[in-house]
Amino acid sequence: MSRDRQRLAISRPKQGAAGKTGAWRVFKPVRDEGKCNRCGICALYCPDSVIDEDLEIDLEFCKGCGICANECPKKAITMVRD
Ligand code: SF4
Ligand code: SF4
């Protein structure tokens, strides 16, 4: 039997998979640089893949769902009124 490492298939959404956000967003995420440890978990969980490698959040596509804030282990993201 081959000892090659098997990899599982993985699929990620494209940036802005759900399209541009209109004016309907109520809350937007704000990251606190002082609390953030740059683990990248927020980017991993964002369903619209709008948090890039530098942890910049693209508000043109962000839906304000709050999943990033909810998953952040350091509570470094706050959802504020848009
Ligand atoms: S999950 Fe929280 S601590 Fe981790 S990179 Fe994102 S904002 Fe920073
Ligand atoms: S609020 Fe939702 S869409 Fe916006 S960056 Fe966080 S997880 Fe992504």
mmCIF file of C-alpha atoms and ligand atoms in Angstrom, residues 30-33 35-45 51 55 57 68-69 71-77, ligand 1:
data_model
loop_
_atom_site.group_PDB
_atom_site.id
_atom_site.type_symbol
_atom_site.label_atom_id
_atom_site.label_comp_id
_atom_site.label_asym_id
_atom_site.label_seq_id
_atom_site.Cartn_x
_atom_site.Cartn_y
_atom_site.Cartn_z
ATOM 1 C CA VAL A 30 -14.058 46.264 13.571
ATOM 2 C CA ARG A 31 -10.861 44.464 14.578
ATOM 3 C CA ASP A 32 -8.883 45.628 17.608
ATOM 4 C CA GLU A 33 -5.204 45.361 16.638
ATOM 5 C CA LYS A 35 -6.215 42.268 21.180
ATOM 6 C CA CYS A 36 -5.697 40.375 17.919
ATOM 7 C CA ASN A 37 -3.023 37.641 17.862
ATOM 8 C CA ARG A 38 -3.274 37.267 14.058
ATOM 9 C CA CYS A 39 -4.330 33.618 14.250
ATOM 10 C CA GLY A 40 -6.465 33.959 11.125
ATOM 11 C CA ILE A 41 -9.471 32.057 12.480
ATOM 12 C CA CYS A 42 -11.804 34.920 11.543
ATOM 13 C CA ALA A 43 -10.665 34.706 7.918
ATOM 14 C CA LEU A 44 -11.164 30.947 7.937
ATOM 15 C CA TYR A 45 -14.741 31.218 9.132
ATOM 16 C CA ILE A 51 -10.842 38.889 5.299
ATOM 17 C CA LEU A 55 -6.640 40.596 8.072
ATOM 18 C CA ILE A 57 -11.856 43.268 5.953
ATOM 19 C CA CYS A 68 -15.883 36.423 12.562
ATOM 20 C CA ALA A 69 -16.584 38.219 15.842
ATOM 21 C CA GLU A 71 -15.388 32.787 16.353
ATOM 22 C CA CYS A 72 -12.502 35.071 17.384
ATOM 23 C CA PRO A 73 -10.837 33.429 20.417
ATOM 24 C CA LYS A 74 -9.447 36.787 21.586
ATOM 25 C CA LYS A 75 -12.741 38.681 21.243
ATOM 26 C CA ALA A 76 -10.823 41.151 19.104
ATOM 27 C CA ILE A 77 -13.677 41.851 16.671
HETATM 28 S S1 SF4 B 1 -9.735 35.447 14.957
HETATM 29 FE FE1 SF4 B 1 -9.457 37.244 16.281
HETATM 30 S S2 SF4 B 1 -7.380 37.023 17.082
HETATM 31 FE FE2 SF4 B 1 -7.543 35.674 15.307
HETATM 32 S S3 SF4 B 1 -6.825 36.927 13.559
HETATM 33 FE FE3 SF4 B 1 -9.046 37.166 13.671
HETATM 34 S S4 SF4 B 1 -9.361 39.017 14.909
HETATM 35 FE FE4 SF4 B 1 -7.280 38.341 15.266
#
